[in-house]
PDB file of C-alpha atoms in Angstrom:
ATOM      1  CA  MET A   1     236.033  21.027 236.039  1.00 52.00           C
ATOM      2  CA  VAL A   2     237.985  17.500 234.798  1.00 50.00           C
ATOM      3  CA  SER A   3     237.543  15.614 231.860  1.00 49.00           C
ATOM      4  CA  ARG A   4     235.979  12.850 231.433  1.00 47.00           C
ATOM      5  CA  PRO A   5     237.452   8.962 231.846  1.00 50.00           C
ATOM      6  CA  ALA A   6     237.078   6.499 229.085  1.00 49.00           C
ATOM      7  CA  GLU A   7     234.043   3.910 230.204  1.00 60.00           C
ATOM      8  CA  ARG A   8     235.409   1.647 233.581  1.00 62.00           C
ATOM      9  CA  PRO A   9     233.171   0.562 236.385  1.00 67.00           C
ATOM     10  CA  ALA A  10     233.436   3.390 239.105  1.00 65.00           C
ATOM     11  CA  GLU A  11     235.373   1.271 241.253  1.00 71.00           C
ATOM     12  CA  ARG A  12     238.620   1.152 239.148  1.00 82.00           C
ATOM     13  CA  LEU A  13     238.555   5.448 238.361  1.00 89.00           C
ATOM     14  CA  ASP A  14     240.516   7.959 240.881  1.00 91.00           C
ATOM     15  CA  ASP A  15     238.281  10.005 242.754  1.00 93.00           C
ATOM     16  CA  ALA A  16     238.516  13.169 240.090  1.00 93.00           C
ATOM     17  CA  GLU A  17     237.587  10.628 237.015  1.00 93.00           C
ATOM     18  CA  ILE A  18     234.472   9.967 239.232  1.00 93.00           C
ATOM     19  CA  VAL A  19     233.927  13.162 239.832  1.00 93.00           C
ATOM     20  CA  ALA A  20     234.365  13.787 235.780  1.00 92.00           C
ATOM     21  CA  ALA A  21     231.357  11.036 235.511  1.00 92.00           C
ATOM     22  CA  SER A  22     229.051  11.484 237.447  1.00 92.00           C
ATOM     23  CA  TRP A  23     228.334  14.425 235.053  1.00 92.00           C
ATOM     24  CA  ASP A  24     227.022  11.084 232.437  1.00 92.00           C
ATOM     25  CA  ASP A  25     226.221   8.926 235.338  1.00 91.00           C
ATOM     26  CA  PRO A  26     225.384  10.529 238.420  1.00 91.00           C
ATOM     27  CA  GLU A  27     225.358   7.469 240.463  1.00 91.00           C
ATOM     28  CA  ALA A  28     229.375   7.282 239.726  1.00 91.00           C
ATOM     29  CA  PHE A  29     229.537   9.536 242.596  1.00 92.00           C
ATOM     30  CA  GLY A  30     227.952   7.140 244.981  1.00 92.00           C
ATOM     31  CA  GLU A  31     231.771   5.386 244.853  1.00 94.00           C
ATOM     32  CA  LEU A  32     232.962   8.401 246.629  1.00 95.00           C
ATOM     33  CA  PHE A  33     230.883   8.542 249.896  1.00 94.00           C
ATOM     34  CA  ARG A  34     231.366   4.655 249.688  1.00 94.00           C
ATOM     35  CA  ARG A  35     235.560   5.470 250.110  1.00 94.00           C
ATOM     36  CA  HIS A  36     234.969   8.453 251.508  1.00 95.00           C
ATOM     37  CA  ALA A  37     232.085   8.891 253.490  1.00 95.00           C
ATOM     38  CA  PRO A  38     233.566   6.158 256.980  1.00 95.00           C
ATOM     39  CA  ARG A  39     236.216   7.798 257.635  1.00 94.00           C
ATOM     40  CA  LEU A  40     234.118  11.736 257.518  1.00 95.00           C
ATOM     41  CA  HIS A  41     231.643   9.927 259.695  1.00 95.00           C
ATOM     42  CA  ALA A  42     234.295   8.858 262.059  1.00 93.00           C
ATOM     43  CA  TYR A  43     235.665  12.232 262.082  1.00 92.00           C
ATOM     44  CA  VAL A  44     232.479  14.674 262.590  1.00 91.00           C
ATOM     45  CA  LYS A  45     230.798  11.973 265.334  1.00 91.00           C
ATOM     46  CA  ARG A  46     233.351  13.217 267.375  1.00 88.00           C
ATOM     47  CA  ARG A  47     233.510  17.000 266.313  1.00 85.00           C
ATOM     48  CA  LEU A  48     229.672  17.521 266.424  1.00 83.00           C
ATOM     49  CA  GLY A  49     228.602  13.728 268.511  1.00 83.00           C
ATOM     50  CA  VAL A  50     226.128  11.420 266.928  1.00 83.00           C
ATOM     51  CA  THR A  51     222.989  13.206 266.609  1.00 79.00           C
ATOM     52  CA  LEU A  52     224.348  15.138 263.848  1.00 85.00           C
ATOM     53  CA  ALA A  53     227.197  13.252 261.853  1.00 90.00           C
ATOM     54  CA  ASP A  54     224.991  11.455 260.150  1.00 90.00           C
ATOM     55  CA  ASP A  55     223.455  14.811 258.548  1.00 90.00           C
ATOM     56  CA  VAL A  56     226.343  17.164 258.370  1.00 93.00           C
ATOM     57  CA  VAL A  57     228.791  14.014 256.235  1.00 94.00           C
ATOM     58  CA  ALA A  58     225.594  13.912 254.359  1.00 93.00           C
ATOM     59  CA  GLU A  59     224.843  17.493 253.705  1.00 93.00           C
ATOM     60  CA  THR A  60     229.252  17.408 252.589  1.00 95.00           C
ATOM     61  CA  PHE A  61     228.179  14.575 249.917  1.00 94.00           C
ATOM     62  CA  ALA A  62     224.869  16.551 248.894  1.00 93.00           C
ATOM     63  CA  THR A  63     226.757  19.727 248.660  1.00 95.00           C
ATOM     64  CA  ALA A  64     229.895  18.026 246.642  1.00 95.00           C
ATOM     65  CA  PHE A  65     227.799  16.611 244.399  1.00 94.00           C
ATOM     66  CA  ARG A  66     225.484  20.206 243.732  1.00 94.00           C
ATOM     67  CA  ARG A  67     229.110  22.124 243.356  1.00 94.00           C
ATOM     68  CA  ARG A  68     230.497  19.612 241.722  1.00 94.00           C
ATOM     69  CA  ASP A  69     231.735  21.590 238.659  1.00 93.00           C
ATOM     70  CA  ARG A  70     233.993  23.533 240.620  1.00 92.00           C
ATOM     71  CA  PHE A  71     236.030  20.261 241.575  1.00 91.00           C
ATOM     72  CA  ASP A  72     238.996  21.707 238.849  1.00 86.00           C
ATOM     73  CA  GLY A  73     241.301  18.070 240.000  1.00 83.00           C
ATOM     74  CA  ARG A  74     244.345  20.185 240.779  1.00 83.00           C
ATOM     75  CA  ALA A  75     243.802  19.345 244.634  1.00 84.00           C
ATOM     76  CA  GLU A  76     242.465  16.315 246.117  1.00 90.00           C
ATOM     77  CA  PHE A  77     238.866  15.419 246.062  1.00 93.00           C
ATOM     78  CA  ALA A  78     239.530  14.375 249.757  1.00 92.00           C
ATOM     79  CA  ALA A  79     241.408  17.592 250.645  1.00 91.00           C
ATOM     80  CA  TRP A  80     237.943  19.178 248.384  1.00 93.00           C
ATOM     81  CA  LEU A  81     235.285  17.485 250.320  1.00 94.00           C
ATOM     82  CA  TRP A  82     237.056  17.721 254.109  1.00 93.00           C
ATOM     83  CA  GLY A  83     236.936  21.631 253.211  1.00 92.00           C
ATOM     84  CA  ILE A  84     233.043  21.044 252.609  1.00 94.00           C
ATOM     85  CA  ALA A  85     232.758  19.409 255.612  1.00 94.00           C
ATOM     86  CA  SER A  86     234.919  21.740 257.652  1.00 91.00           C
ATOM     87  CA  ASN A  87     232.520  24.998 256.863  1.00 90.00           C
ATOM     88  CA  LEU A  88     229.207  22.455 257.619  1.00 91.00           C
ATOM     89  CA  ILE A  89     232.050  21.900 261.219  1.00 89.00           C
ATOM     90  CA  ALA A  90     232.897  25.639 261.462  1.00 85.00           C
ATOM     91  CA  ARG A  91     228.234  26.467 261.100  1.00 83.00           C
ATOM     92  CA  HIS A  92     228.170  23.864 263.857  1.00 80.00           C
ATOM     93  CA  HIS A  93     231.100  25.132 266.571  1.00 72.00           C
ATOM     94  CA  ARG A  94     228.606  26.371 269.012  1.00 71.00           C
ATOM     95  CA  GLN A  95     227.349  23.092 269.763  1.00 68.00           C
ATOM     96  CA  GLU A  96     230.621  21.913 269.582  1.00 67.00           C
ATOM     97  CA  THR A  97     231.919  23.942 272.264  1.00 75.00           C
ATOM     98  CA  ARG A  98     229.038  23.375 274.278  1.00 75.00           C
ATOM     99  CA  MET A  99     229.481  19.040 273.723  1.00 75.00           C
ATOM    100  CA  PHE A 100     232.960  19.953 275.001  1.00 77.00           C
ATOM    101  CA  ARG A 101     231.888  21.930 278.134  1.00 79.00           C
ATOM    102  CA  ALA A 102     229.467  19.472 278.718  1.00 76.00           C
ATOM    103  CA  PHE A 103     232.114  17.181 279.034  1.00 77.00           C
ATOM    104  CA  ALA A 104     234.064  18.750 281.044  1.00 78.00           C
ATOM    105  CA  ARG A 105     231.479  19.488 283.538  1.00 77.00           C
ATOM    106  CA  THR A 106     229.424  16.069 282.940  1.00 74.00           C
ATOM    107  CA  GLY A 107     232.923  13.332 282.282  1.00 71.00           C
ATOM    108  CA  VAL A 108     230.569  11.671 280.005  1.00 67.00           C
ATOM    109  CA  ASP A 109     231.999  11.604 276.414  1.00 67.00           C
ATOM    110  CA  PRO A 110     228.935  12.873 274.241  1.00 62.00           C
ATOM    111  CA  ALA A 111     230.092  11.666 271.035  1.00 59.00           C
ATOM    112  CA  GLU A 112     230.753   8.353 272.892  1.00 60.00           C
ATOM    113  CA  ASP A 113     228.475   5.623 270.740  1.00 52.00           C
ATOM    114  CA  GLY A 114     229.506   2.239 273.765  1.00 47.00           C
ATOM    115  CA  VAL A 115     232.118   0.469 272.044  1.00 43.00           C
ATOM    116  CA  ALA A 116     235.353   1.354 273.041  1.00 42.00           C
ATOM    117  CA  GLU A 117     237.794   0.297 270.284  1.00 45.00           C
ATOM    118  CA  ARG A 118     240.332  -0.068 272.659  1.00 42.00           C
ATOM    119  CA  VAL A 119     240.520   0.080 276.751  1.00 44.00           C
ATOM    120  CA  SER A 120     242.873   1.758 277.298  1.00 43.00           C
ATOM    121  CA  ASP A 121     241.762   4.776 275.759  1.00 49.00           C
ATOM    122  CA  ARG A 122     238.718   4.756 277.134  1.00 49.00           C
ATOM    123  CA  VAL A 123     240.604   4.657 281.120  1.00 50.00           C
ATOM    124  CA  LEU A 124     243.221   7.241 279.487  1.00 51.00           C
ATOM    125  CA  ALA A 125     239.742   9.573 278.416  1.00 52.00           C
ATOM    126  CA  ALA A 126     237.636   8.713 281.237  1.00 55.00           C
ATOM    127  CA  ALA A 127     241.106  10.181 283.616  1.00 55.00           C
ATOM    128  CA  HIS A 128     241.707  13.192 281.367  1.00 61.00           C
ATOM    129  CA  GLY A 129     238.503  13.930 279.304  1.00 69.00           C
ATOM    130  CA  PRO A 130     236.784  16.050 281.088  1.00 76.00           C
ATOM    131  CA  ARG A 131     240.171  18.547 281.124  1.00 78.00           C
ATOM    132  CA  LEU A 132     240.545  18.346 277.347  1.00 78.00           C
ATOM    133  CA  ALA A 133     237.454  18.645 276.547  1.00 82.00           C
ATOM    134  CA  LYS A 134     237.873  21.979 278.889  1.00 84.00           C
ATOM    135  CA  ALA A 135     241.344  22.753 276.905  1.00 84.00           C
ATOM    136  CA  LEU A 136     239.448  21.758 273.397  1.00 85.00           C
ATOM    137  CA  ALA A 137     236.138  24.428 274.545  1.00 85.00           C
ATOM    138  CA  SER A 138     238.511  27.456 275.053  1.00 87.00           C
ATOM    139  CA  LEU A 139     241.071  26.878 271.640  1.00 87.00           C
ATOM    140  CA  SER A 140     239.662  29.092 268.528  1.00 88.00           C
ATOM    141  CA  ALA A 141     237.375  27.139 266.126  1.00 86.00           C
ATOM    142  CA  GLN A 142     240.620  27.259 263.274  1.00 88.00           C
ATOM    143  CA  ASP A 143     243.282  26.348 265.898  1.00 90.00           C
ATOM    144  CA  ARG A 144     241.049  23.384 267.151  1.00 89.00           C
ATOM    145  CA  GLY A 145     239.840  22.163 263.777  1.00 88.00           C
ATOM    146  CA  ALA A 146     243.305  21.931 262.667  1.00 90.00           C
ATOM    147  CA  ILE A 147     243.997  19.953 265.851  1.00 89.00           C
ATOM    148  CA  LEU A 148     241.226  17.536 265.415  1.00 88.00           C
ATOM    149  CA  LEU A 149     241.842  17.301 261.607  1.00 89.00           C
ATOM    150  CA  LEU A 150     244.970  15.563 262.537  1.00 88.00           C
ATOM    151  CA  ALA A 151     243.392  13.224 265.550  1.00 86.00           C
ATOM    152  CA  TRP A 152     240.876  12.366 264.942  1.00 85.00           C
ATOM    153  CA  GLY A 153     240.817  13.117 260.979  1.00 86.00           C
ATOM    154  CA  GLU A 154     243.606  10.940 261.092  1.00 85.00           C
ATOM    155  CA  LEU A 155     244.978  13.184 258.255  1.00 87.00           C
ATOM    156  CA  SER A 156     248.549  14.943 257.628  1.00 89.00           C
ATOM    157  CA  TYR A 157     250.233  18.381 257.386  1.00 90.00           C
ATOM    158  CA  ALA A 158     249.803  18.396 253.795  1.00 89.00           C
ATOM    159  CA  GLU A 159     246.049  17.937 253.656  1.00 89.00           C
ATOM    160  CA  ILE A 160     245.031  19.997 256.670  1.00 90.00           C
ATOM    161  CA  ALA A 161     246.244  22.731 254.806  1.00 90.00           C
ATOM    162  CA  ALA A 162     244.779  21.910 252.139  1.00 89.00           C
ATOM    163  CA  VAL A 163     240.872  21.736 254.202  1.00 88.00           C
ATOM    164  CA  LEU A 164     242.003  25.037 255.923  1.00 89.00           C
ATOM    165  CA  GLU A 165     243.532  26.700 252.954  1.00 89.00           C
ATOM    166  CA  LEU A 166     246.873  27.784 254.939  1.00 90.00           C
ATOM    167  CA  PRO A 167     249.941  27.591 253.835  1.00 91.00           C
ATOM    168  CA  LEU A 168     251.954  23.998 255.232  1.00 90.00           C
ATOM    169  CA  GLY A 169     254.835  25.944 257.382  1.00 90.00           C
ATOM    170  CA  THR A 170     251.992  27.635 259.820  1.00 90.00           C
ATOM    171  CA  VAL A 171     249.942  24.780 259.799  1.00 91.00           C
ATOM    172  CA  LYS A 172     252.491  22.919 260.941  1.00 91.00           C
ATOM    173  CA  ALA A 173     253.126  25.733 263.882  1.00 91.00           C
ATOM    174  CA  LYS A 174     249.259  26.076 264.460  1.00 90.00           C
ATOM    175  CA  ILE A 175     249.870  22.833 265.356  1.00 90.00           C
ATOM    176  CA  HIS A 176     252.743  22.484 267.556  1.00 91.00           C
ATOM    177  CA  ARG A 177     251.039  25.593 269.684  1.00 91.00           C
ATOM    178  CA  THR A 178     247.893  24.230 270.165  1.00 89.00           C
ATOM    179  CA  ARG A 179     250.017  20.547 271.585  1.00 88.00           C
ATOM    180  CA  THR A 180     251.698  22.790 273.674  1.00 87.00           C
ATOM    181  CA  LYS A 181     248.984  24.438 275.074  1.00 86.00           C
ATOM    182  CA  LEU A 182     246.330  20.836 275.505  1.00 83.00           C
ATOM    183  CA  ARG A 183     249.814  19.606 277.785  1.00 82.00           C
ATOM    184  CA  LYS A 184     249.535  21.973 279.880  1.00 83.00           C
ATOM    185  CA  ALA A 185     246.020  21.134 280.225  1.00 78.00           C
ATOM    186  CA  LEU A 186     246.768  17.977 281.674  1.00 74.00           C
ATOM    187  CA  PRO A 187     248.402  16.419 283.866  1.00 68.00           C
ATOM    188  CA  ARG A 188     251.398  14.939 283.210  1.00 64.00           C
ATOM    189  CA  GLU A 189     251.844  10.977 284.336  1.00 54.00           C
ATOM    190  CA  ASP A 190     255.358   9.306 285.487  1.00 46.00           C
ATOM    191  CA  ASN A 191     257.203   6.778 283.445  1.00 43.00           C
ATOM    192  CA  ASP A 192     259.577   5.616 285.038  1.00 43.00           C
ATOM    193  CA  GLY A 193     259.664   2.452 283.166  1.00 41.00           C
TER     194      GLY A 193
END
C-alpha cells in the first residue's frame, strides 16, 4: 500500500496518491474514475459491445476500489486497472467471439453506436469489417487481447506488457505475429499514389 499524501485536492494528486487518499476519503476514488473511465469504456465497448461496456467498466472500478489494498504503487495505476478490466473481459470472451462471428456474417458492427467518428474509418470498416471480425474471432484470447489493447485501447507496448503480465519482448512478438495474421486475412489495397 502507498503512503497517504498531505491534504490536497484529488485533481492535483497522482493516481497512487489518490488510491492512498481514498482510505480516509473514499469519495476521492471518484477522481480515478473521472480520469480513466472514458478511455476504458471505449475500449471495453469495442471488445464486448455496448450492452456489456457499462457493466464491465463499473465492475472494474468496483473491484479496484475493493482491492485497492493490493495496489502497491510499483506499477502504474492505469496498468493495474486495465489488468482488472482484461480479466473481466476474459470472462466475457465467449460473448466477444460470438460478436465477431456475427459481424463476420452480417457485416454489421454490434459495437457501433451509430455516430461515426471519421467517415474514412467507417468506409474502411464496412469494406473489411466482416473479414477482420472473422480473423479476430480466430485468434487466441491472449493474442486478440494484445492487439485490441493496442488498436482500440491505444495502450503502448509497455502498458500492454504490464496489463497482460508478459515481458515486453513477448508482447512485441505477439503483436507482430498477430498483425501478420490479420494482414493475410484482409485484401491488399493498391496504392498507386
